[in-house]
Amino acid sequence: TVAAGADYDTAIENIDIGGPAMIRAAAKNHKFVNVVVDVADYDAVLAELKAVGGTTYAFRQRLAATAYARTGAYDAAVSTWMADALNDATPRRRAFAGTLAQSLRYGENPHQSAAFYTDGSDTPGLATAKQHQGKELSYNNINDTDAAFRLVAEFAPEDGPAVAIIKHANPSGVARGATFAEAFGRAFDCDRTSAFGGIVALNGTLDADTATAITQIFTEVVIAPDATDEAKAIFANKKNLRLLTTGGLPDPREARLAVRQVAGGWLVQDDDNGFVAPEDLKVVTKRAPSDAEMTDLRFAWTVAKHVKSNAIVYAANGGTVGIGAGQMSRIDSSTIAALKAGRMGDDIGSAQSPAIGSVVASDAFFPFADGLLAAAEAGATAIIQPGGSMRDDEVIAAADDAGLAMVFTGMRHFRH
């Protein structure tokens, strides 16, 4: 009813009362009653009837538990819809529900048990993906693949091919290109070491040339909206490589909730679907960025949104050339990004660091000028950052002294 666009009164009228009540009553009486609410249980019920001529108490207990979870999920859906309808962002009681999609071998580490649950939405991604080959996905595979696909979805397919390579939920390289093979090559060159054993995400159909290039390195998972038959055939020779197709890309601006468990509760927030339009960027230095610099600044800013804080991203010509992630100080992230850019230059046989002539994005403001000056020393020519520091004037003055162009976004992208 809600999915069909019904108004509030129609949706209320269609809330089921009798069904959940009867299911709960049957589940409570499971000592004598079999309550079956899931098509997935039909075969098990038939097998149980055939094996023992009825059902055991233990079997009925499991059916009852499933029934209570099912009515709980229904009530959670109703309460969530009502909260949204009433514009209540923080209802006094919040319920979440999911359906088991996969029992996993273990969690982040072998001593942790884990499972993957879907939430019933049709957002393209892991929940809608078809796995064409390879081993079962692990907990870390799912986490990293989601990060990769959500990052690459920021780049609209109509604007051209884009590829992201992810390792431990952080991008090791992201690039655009005239072809997916070119974009992959540029993303790989950004950090060839970290790309080993990574996740590759594309914002369009995987083709044979790109598949061939990907098979030259060890890759855990490749995810894309689709893949050609030729690409699938090439991957077939890599039996452990997982290929996932999703049928589409998630909308990076779609409103959704992000949930994280803490001791004794959950943190719930709007997912970071923030977007800064070009007209909202504010040039704060004496020198304004060139058109080419502005294009790269916007690209780097998009990538920085998906890098663990503190995040610093160096980019040039539509590709990352150095990424500093997850450091406790911004100056350290800036230093690491510059070091990685230098390593990239060595790997590709460049006479100089790709950081020279690049632009830099920072996910949050520079509290001091040191991080900005580190970028300038590495050869960057333009900076994009949120602004908002008590020392913005000092940072702007340092940028002017260094001949940098700098723009403020007015929006922060912390990621923890």
Short mmCIF file of C-alpha atoms in Angstrom, two decimals:
data_model
loop_
_atom_site.label_atom_id
_atom_site.label_comp_id
_atom_site.label_asym_id
_atom_site.label_seq_id
_atom_site.Cartn_x
_atom_site.Cartn_y
_atom_site.Cartn_z
CA THR A 1 0.00 0.00 0.00
CA VAL A 2 2.68 2.49 1.00
CA ALA A 3 4.95 1.43 -1.87
CA ALA A 4 2.09 2.12 -4.27
CA GLY A 5 1.94 5.73 -3.06
CA ALA A 6 -1.21 5.54 -0.94
CA ASP A 7 -2.13 8.58 1.14
CA TYR A 8 -2.08 8.55 4.93
CA ASP A 9 -5.76 7.62 5.47
CA THR A 10 -5.63 4.81 2.92
CA ALA A 11 -2.46 3.40 4.46
CA ILE A 12 -4.00 3.48 7.95
CA GLU A 13 -7.11 1.74 6.68
CA ASN A 14 -4.97 -1.04 5.22
CA ILE A 15 -2.97 -1.80 8.38
CA ASP A 16 -3.60 -5.46 9.12
CA ILE A 17 -5.07 -6.16 12.58
CA GLY A 18 -6.46 -9.67 12.45
CA GLY A 19 -3.56 -11.32 10.61
CA PRO A 20 -0.82 -10.44 13.10
CA ALA A 21 -3.16 -11.17 16.02
CA MET A 22 -3.92 -14.69 14.75
CA ILE A 23 -0.25 -15.36 13.99
CA ARG A 24 0.78 -14.29 17.48
CA ALA A 25 -1.98 -16.39 19.06
CA ALA A 26 -0.92 -19.45 17.07
CA ALA A 27 2.73 -18.87 17.92
CA LYS A 28 1.91 -18.62 21.62
CA ASN A 29 0.08 -21.94 21.35
CA HIS A 30 2.99 -23.62 19.54
CA LYS A 31 2.93 -26.54 21.97
CA PHE A 32 -0.01 -27.77 19.91
CA VAL A 33 -0.01 -25.62 16.75
CA ASN A 34 2.27 -25.31 13.72
CA VAL A 35 2.37 -21.68 12.58
CA VAL A 36 3.98 -21.21 9.16
CA VAL A 37 4.48 -17.64 7.96
CA ASP A 38 7.36 -18.01 5.52
CA VAL A 39 7.36 -19.73 2.13
CA ALA A 40 10.96 -20.67 2.82
CA ASP A 41 9.71 -23.03 5.55
CA TYR A 42 7.35 -25.04 3.34
CA ASP A 43 9.90 -27.65 2.31
CA ALA A 44 11.08 -28.08 5.90
CA VAL A 45 7.50 -28.59 7.10
CA LEU A 46 6.81 -31.19 4.42
CA ALA A 47 10.07 -32.99 5.20
CA GLU A 48 9.24 -32.98 8.92
CA LEU A 49 5.75 -34.37 8.29
CA LYS A 50 7.18 -37.08 6.08
CA ALA A 51 9.96 -37.99 8.51
CA VAL A 52 8.02 -38.21 11.78
CA GLY A 53 4.37 -38.24 10.71
CA GLY A 54 3.85 -34.86 12.36
CA THR A 55 6.11 -32.21 13.86
CA THR A 56 8.31 -32.23 16.93
CA TYR A 57 8.03 -29.68 19.69
CA ALA A 58 11.51 -28.32 18.87
CA PHE A 59 10.42 -27.81 15.26
CA ARG A 60 7.27 -25.96 16.34
CA GLN A 61 9.37 -23.76 18.63
CA ARG A 62 11.46 -22.65 15.67
CA LEU A 63 8.33 -21.93 13.63
CA ALA A 64 6.92 -19.88 16.51
CA ALA A 65 10.12 -17.86 16.82
CA THR A 66 9.96 -17.10 13.10
CA ALA A 67 6.32 -16.07 13.44
CA TYR A 68 7.02 -13.61 16.25
CA ALA A 69 9.89 -12.13 14.25
CA ARG A 70 7.58 -11.77 11.26
CA THR A 71 4.88 -9.89 13.15
CA GLY A 72 7.57 -7.82 14.82
CA ALA A 73 8.94 -6.87 11.39
CA TYR A 74 5.44 -5.87 10.27
CA ASP A 75 4.96 -3.65 13.32
CA ALA A 76 8.43 -2.16 12.79
CA ALA A 77 7.51 -1.28 9.21
CA VAL A 78 4.25 0.36 10.33
CA SER A 79 5.89 2.33 13.15
CA THR A 80 8.73 3.50 10.88
CA TRP A 81 6.25 4.62 8.23
CA MET A 82 4.16 6.48 10.79
CA ALA A 83 7.19 8.26 12.22
CA ASP A 84 8.14 9.40 8.72
CA ALA A 85 4.56 10.45 7.99
CA LEU A 86 4.54 12.53 11.18
CA ASN A 87 7.99 13.99 10.39
CA ASP A 88 9.29 12.54 13.65
CA ALA A 89 13.00 12.04 13.10
CA THR A 90 13.57 10.73 16.62
CA PRO A 91 10.59 8.64 17.71
CA ARG A 92 10.64 7.59 21.35
CA ARG A 93 10.79 3.92 20.36
CA ARG A 94 12.54 2.75 17.19
CA ALA A 95 12.34 -0.77 15.77
CA PHE A 96 14.44 -2.37 13.03
CA ALA A 97 13.83 -5.62 11.19
CA GLY A 98 15.67 -7.72 8.64
CA THR A 99 15.47 -10.97 6.71
CA LEU A 100 18.38 -13.39 6.74
CA ALA A 101 20.04 -13.35 3.34
CA GLN A 102 23.18 -15.30 4.18
CA SER A 103 24.83 -16.97 7.14
CA LEU A 104 28.49 -16.04 6.92
CA ARG A 105 31.49 -18.20 7.76
CA TYR A 106 32.57 -15.65 10.36
CA GLY A 107 32.63 -11.91 11.02
CA GLU A 108 35.54 -9.49 10.78
CA ASN A 109 37.66 -12.17 12.48
CA PRO A 110 37.36 -15.96 12.58
CA HIS A 111 36.23 -16.02 16.22
CA GLN A 112 33.17 -13.83 15.46
CA SER A 113 29.92 -15.27 14.13
CA ALA A 114 28.07 -13.20 11.51
CA ALA A 115 25.19 -13.03 9.07
CA PHE A 116 23.88 -10.70 6.35
CA TYR A 117 20.30 -9.44 6.67
CA THR A 118 18.34 -7.46 4.09
CA ASP A 119 15.92 -4.68 5.01
CA GLY A 120 13.31 -5.22 2.30
CA SER A 121 14.22 -2.15 0.26
CA ASP A 122 15.01 -2.41 -3.45
CA THR A 123 18.11 -0.20 -3.38
CA PRO A 124 20.61 -1.63 -5.91
CA GLY A 125 23.62 -3.10 -4.17
CA LEU A 126 24.58 -6.15 -2.17
CA ALA A 127 20.96 -6.97 -1.31
CA THR A 128 19.91 -7.09 -4.98
CA ALA A 129 23.13 -8.47 -6.42
CA LYS A 130 23.43 -11.68 -8.40
CA GLN A 131 26.66 -13.56 -7.76
CA HIS A 132 27.82 -15.18 -10.98
CA GLN A 133 30.86 -17.05 -9.66
CA GLY A 134 33.38 -17.36 -6.88
CA LYS A 135 33.37 -18.31 -3.23
CA GLU A 136 30.72 -17.14 -0.79
CA LEU A 137 31.10 -13.54 0.24
CA SER A 138 32.63 -12.95 3.66
CA TYR A 139 31.66 -10.28 6.18
CA ASN A 140 34.62 -8.13 5.13
CA ASN A 141 33.83 -8.69 1.45
CA ILE A 142 30.28 -7.42 1.95
CA ASN A 143 31.40 -4.40 3.98
CA ASP A 144 34.10 -3.39 1.49
CA THR A 145 31.97 -4.10 -1.57
CA ASP A 146 29.19 -1.89 -0.23
CA ALA A 147 31.70 0.90 0.36
CA ALA A 148 33.08 0.54 -3.17
CA PHE A 149 29.70 0.48 -4.89
CA ARG A 150 28.32 3.43 -2.95
CA LEU A 151 31.41 5.45 -3.81
CA VAL A 152 31.35 4.71 -7.54
CA ALA A 153 27.60 5.42 -7.65
CA GLU A 154 28.45 9.07 -6.95
CA PHE A 155 29.59 9.28 -10.58
CA ALA A 156 26.66 9.29 -12.99
CA PRO A 157 27.08 6.80 -15.87
CA GLU A 158 26.02 9.44 -18.40
CA ASP A 159 29.12 11.42 -17.40
CA GLY A 160 31.39 8.55 -18.37
CA PRO A 161 33.09 5.47 -16.90
CA ALA A 162 34.30 5.52 -13.30
CA VAL A 163 36.07 2.85 -11.25
CA ALA A 164 36.79 2.63 -7.53
CA ILE A 165 39.15 0.18 -5.83
CA ILE A 166 38.53 -0.35 -2.10
CA LYS A 167 40.65 -1.93 0.61
CA HIS A 168 39.47 -2.11 4.25
CA ALA A 169 36.53 0.19 3.43
CA ASN A 170 38.83 2.95 2.12
CA PRO A 171 39.53 3.73 -1.53
CA SER A 172 43.05 2.97 -2.69
CA GLY A 173 42.28 4.55 -6.04
CA VAL A 174 39.37 6.14 -7.91
CA ALA A 175 39.38 7.38 -11.49
CA ARG A 176 37.35 8.34 -14.49
CA GLY A 177 38.34 7.49 -18.04
CA ALA A 178 37.25 7.34 -21.65
CA THR A 179 36.75 3.60 -21.12
CA PHE A 180 36.37 1.40 -18.05
CA ALA A 181 39.71 -0.20 -18.84
CA GLU A 182 41.36 3.23 -18.76
CA ALA A 183 39.56 4.20 -15.55
CA PHE A 184 40.59 0.93 -13.89
CA GLY A 185 44.21 1.38 -14.95
CA ARG A 186 44.32 4.89 -13.52
CA ALA A 187 42.65 3.82 -10.26
CA PHE A 188 45.09 0.91 -9.95
CA ASP A 189 48.11 3.15 -10.60
CA CYS A 190 47.15 5.40 -7.68
CA ASP A 191 48.19 2.70 -5.18
CA ARG A 192 49.22 -0.55 -6.79
CA THR A 193 50.27 -2.09 -3.48
CA SER A 194 46.98 -1.50 -1.66
CA ALA A 195 44.91 -2.59 -4.68
CA PHE A 196 46.14 -6.17 -4.18
CA GLY A 197 43.24 -8.19 -2.77
CA GLY A 198 40.85 -5.26 -3.13
CA ILE A 199 37.31 -4.70 -4.32
CA VAL A 200 36.67 -3.19 -7.76
CA ALA A 201 33.43 -1.29 -8.46
CA LEU A 202 32.25 0.13 -11.79
CA ASN A 203 29.42 2.57 -12.51
CA GLY A 204 28.47 0.76 -15.72
CA THR A 205 28.72 -2.53 -17.60
CA LEU A 206 31.90 -4.55 -17.13
CA ASP A 207 33.42 -5.27 -20.57
CA ALA A 208 35.99 -7.75 -21.80
CA ASP A 209 38.95 -5.33 -21.91
CA THR A 210 38.37 -4.24 -18.31
CA ALA A 211 37.82 -7.81 -17.14
CA THR A 212 41.15 -8.80 -18.72
CA ALA A 213 42.93 -5.95 -16.96
CA ILE A 214 41.37 -6.83 -13.59
CA THR A 215 42.48 -10.45 -13.85
CA GLN A 216 46.10 -9.32 -13.98
CA ILE A 217 45.99 -8.61 -10.24
CA PHE A 218 44.53 -10.50 -7.29
CA THR A 219 41.02 -9.13 -6.74
CA GLU A 220 38.47 -10.37 -4.21
CA VAL A 221 35.22 -8.97 -5.67
CA VAL A 222 34.07 -7.06 -8.75
CA ILE A 223 30.68 -5.34 -8.61
CA ALA A 224 28.92 -3.54 -11.45
CA PRO A 225 25.38 -2.89 -12.67
CA ASP A 226 25.95 -5.46 -15.44
CA ALA A 227 28.62 -7.47 -17.25
CA THR A 228 28.96 -8.66 -20.84
CA ASP A 229 29.07 -12.36 -21.64
CA GLU A 230 32.66 -11.92 -22.79
CA ALA A 231 33.63 -10.42 -19.43
CA LYS A 232 31.94 -13.27 -17.58
CA ALA A 233 33.81 -15.80 -19.70
CA ILE A 234 37.15 -14.13 -18.89
CA PHE A 235 36.39 -14.18 -15.17
CA ALA A 236 35.36 -17.85 -15.36
CA ASN A 237 39.05 -18.73 -15.46
CA LYS A 238 39.45 -17.10 -12.02
CA LYS A 239 37.28 -19.44 -9.95
CA ASN A 240 37.80 -17.60 -6.64
CA LEU A 241 37.02 -14.14 -8.03
CA ARG A 242 33.48 -13.09 -7.11
CA LEU A 243 31.51 -11.23 -9.78
CA LEU A 244 28.35 -9.41 -8.70
CA THR A 245 25.86 -7.58 -10.90
CA THR A 246 23.16 -5.42 -9.36
CA GLY A 247 20.92 -4.26 -12.21
CA GLY A 248 21.52 -0.59 -11.36
CA LEU A 249 23.23 1.94 -9.12
CA PRO A 250 22.06 3.24 -5.74
CA ASP A 251 20.98 6.87 -5.64
CA PRO A 252 23.68 8.69 -3.61
CA ARG A 253 21.15 11.36 -2.63
CA GLU A 254 18.43 8.98 -1.45
CA ALA A 255 17.34 9.53 2.13
CA ARG A 256 18.05 6.54 4.37
CA LEU A 257 19.03 5.81 7.95
CA ALA A 258 22.48 4.78 9.11
CA VAL A 259 22.57 2.66 12.27
CA ARG A 260 25.54 1.76 14.45
CA GLN A 261 25.47 -0.19 17.69
CA VAL A 262 27.21 1.16 20.78
CA ALA A 263 27.27 -0.28 24.29
CA GLY A 264 23.69 -0.30 25.51
CA GLY A 265 22.08 1.16 22.42
CA TRP A 266 22.23 2.35 18.84
CA LEU A 267 23.32 5.54 17.16
CA VAL A 268 20.87 6.47 14.40
CA GLN A 269 21.43 9.24 11.91
CA ASP A 270 20.55 10.29 8.39
CA ASP A 271 22.94 8.68 5.96
CA ASP A 272 25.43 11.15 4.47
CA ASN A 273 23.71 12.01 1.20
CA GLY A 274 25.04 15.57 1.29
CA PHE A 275 25.76 17.23 -2.04
CA VAL A 276 27.30 20.60 -2.80
CA ALA A 277 26.28 22.14 -6.12
CA PRO A 278 28.93 24.05 -8.12
CA GLU A 279 27.12 27.32 -7.51
CA ASP A 280 27.36 26.76 -3.74
CA LEU A 281 31.16 26.62 -3.71
CA LYS A 282 32.78 29.76 -2.33
CA VAL A 283 36.16 30.94 -3.60
CA VAL A 284 37.97 32.41 -0.59
CA THR A 285 41.45 33.11 -1.99
CA LYS A 286 42.76 35.86 -4.23
CA ARG A 287 43.25 33.35 -7.02
CA ALA A 288 40.21 31.47 -8.25
CA PRO A 289 40.61 27.89 -9.48
CA SER A 290 40.83 27.35 -13.22
CA ASP A 291 38.06 25.35 -14.88
CA ALA A 292 40.30 22.27 -14.93
CA GLU A 293 41.19 22.71 -11.26
CA MET A 294 37.54 23.16 -10.32
CA THR A 295 36.60 19.93 -12.10
CA ASP A 296 39.30 18.06 -10.20
CA LEU A 297 38.35 19.75 -6.92
CA ARG A 298 34.79 18.52 -7.24
CA PHE A 299 36.05 15.03 -8.13
CA ALA A 300 38.40 14.94 -5.12
CA TRP A 301 35.65 16.25 -2.82
CA THR A 302 33.35 13.43 -3.95
CA VAL A 303 36.01 10.83 -3.18
CA ALA A 304 36.87 12.40 0.19
CA LYS A 305 33.28 11.86 1.30
CA HIS A 306 33.99 8.10 1.21
CA VAL A 307 37.39 8.13 2.94
CA LYS A 308 37.73 7.50 6.67
CA SER A 309 38.49 10.66 8.64
CA ASN A 310 40.81 12.40 8.75
CA ALA A 311 40.71 12.29 4.97
CA ILE A 312 42.99 13.99 2.47
CA VAL A 313 42.66 13.27 -1.27
CA TYR A 314 45.08 14.39 -3.99
CA ALA A 315 43.61 14.27 -7.51
CA ALA A 316 44.59 15.24 -11.05
CA ASN A 317 42.85 14.90 -14.40
CA GLY A 318 39.87 12.98 -12.98
CA GLY A 319 41.80 10.46 -10.91
CA THR A 320 43.22 10.17 -7.41
CA VAL A 321 46.99 10.32 -7.11
CA GLY A 322 47.31 10.05 -3.33
CA ILE A 323 44.90 9.26 -0.47
CA GLY A 324 45.55 9.77 3.24
CA ALA A 325 42.92 8.03 5.37
CA GLY A 326 41.99 7.44 8.98
CA GLN A 327 44.72 9.39 10.73
CA MET A 328 44.24 11.08 14.07
CA SER A 329 45.68 14.36 12.76
CA ARG A 330 44.98 16.06 9.45
CA ILE A 331 48.64 16.89 8.91
CA ASP A 332 49.49 13.16 9.07
CA SER A 333 46.81 12.32 6.51
CA SER A 334 48.17 15.06 4.25
CA THR A 335 51.71 13.74 4.63
CA ILE A 336 50.66 10.15 3.90
CA ALA A 337 48.72 11.21 0.80
CA ALA A 338 51.78 13.04 -0.52
CA LEU A 339 54.02 10.03 0.22
CA LYS A 340 51.62 7.75 -1.64
CA ALA A 341 51.63 10.15 -4.58
CA GLY A 342 55.42 9.93 -4.66
CA ARG A 343 55.22 6.14 -4.60
CA MET A 344 52.73 6.26 -7.47
CA GLY A 345 55.23 8.31 -9.47
CA ASP A 346 57.88 5.65 -8.88
CA ASP A 347 55.49 2.85 -9.88
CA ILE A 348 54.48 4.45 -13.17
CA GLY A 349 58.00 5.64 -14.00
CA SER A 350 57.20 9.33 -13.73
CA ALA A 351 60.03 11.82 -13.44
CA GLN A 352 58.10 13.66 -10.73
CA SER A 353 55.37 13.06 -8.17
CA PRO A 354 51.83 13.17 -9.59
CA ALA A 355 51.03 15.43 -6.64
CA ILE A 356 52.75 18.25 -8.51
CA GLY A 357 49.98 20.17 -10.23
CA SER A 358 47.26 18.24 -8.39
CA VAL A 359 44.38 19.50 -6.27
CA VAL A 360 43.58 18.48 -2.69
CA ALA A 361 40.31 17.77 -0.86
CA SER A 362 39.95 17.68 2.93
CA ASP A 363 36.84 16.15 4.48
CA ALA A 364 36.87 18.75 7.29
CA PHE A 365 38.40 22.16 7.82
CA PHE A 366 42.12 22.70 8.35
CA PRO A 367 42.40 23.73 12.02
CA PHE A 368 45.85 25.11 11.27
CA ALA A 369 47.70 26.07 8.12
CA ASP A 370 50.17 23.17 8.45
CA GLY A 371 48.09 20.62 6.55
CA LEU A 372 47.47 23.06 3.73
CA LEU A 373 51.16 24.01 3.57
CA ALA A 374 52.08 20.30 3.41
CA ALA A 375 49.84 20.03 0.34
CA ALA A 376 51.49 23.08 -1.20
CA GLU A 377 54.96 21.65 -0.53
CA ALA A 378 53.87 18.43 -2.28
CA GLY A 379 52.99 20.48 -5.37
CA ALA A 380 49.23 20.95 -5.08
CA THR A 381 47.78 24.08 -6.69
CA ALA A 382 44.22 24.20 -5.32
CA ILE A 383 42.34 23.14 -2.19
CA ILE A 384 38.72 22.28 -1.42
CA GLN A 385 37.56 22.07 2.19
CA PRO A 386 34.45 22.85 4.27
CA GLY A 387 35.81 25.93 6.06
CA GLY A 388 34.48 26.91 9.44
CA SER A 389 37.66 26.92 11.53
CA MET A 390 38.34 29.67 14.06
CA ARG A 391 41.58 30.13 12.11
CA ASP A 392 40.07 30.28 8.62
CA ASP A 393 41.62 33.73 8.09
CA GLU A 394 45.09 32.37 8.88
CA VAL A 395 44.58 29.39 6.57
CA ILE A 396 43.31 31.62 3.74
CA ALA A 397 46.27 33.96 4.20
CA ALA A 398 48.66 30.98 4.03
CA ALA A 399 46.96 29.80 0.85
CA ASP A 400 47.33 33.25 -0.70
CA ASP A 401 51.01 33.40 0.29
CA ALA A 402 51.55 30.00 -1.34
CA GLY A 403 49.68 31.02 -4.51
CA LEU A 404 46.98 28.41 -3.95
CA ALA A 405 43.37 28.67 -5.02
CA MET A 406 40.94 27.53 -2.33
CA VAL A 407 37.19 27.01 -2.19
CA PHE A 408 34.90 26.35 0.77
CA THR A 409 32.01 23.90 0.54
CA GLY A 410 30.24 24.78 3.80
CA MET A 411 29.64 21.06 4.34
CA ARG A 412 31.71 18.55 6.28
CA HIS A 413 32.06 14.85 5.43
CA PHE A 414 33.40 13.13 8.56
CA ARG A 415 33.35 9.35 8.17
CA HIS A 416 34.07 7.00 11.09
#
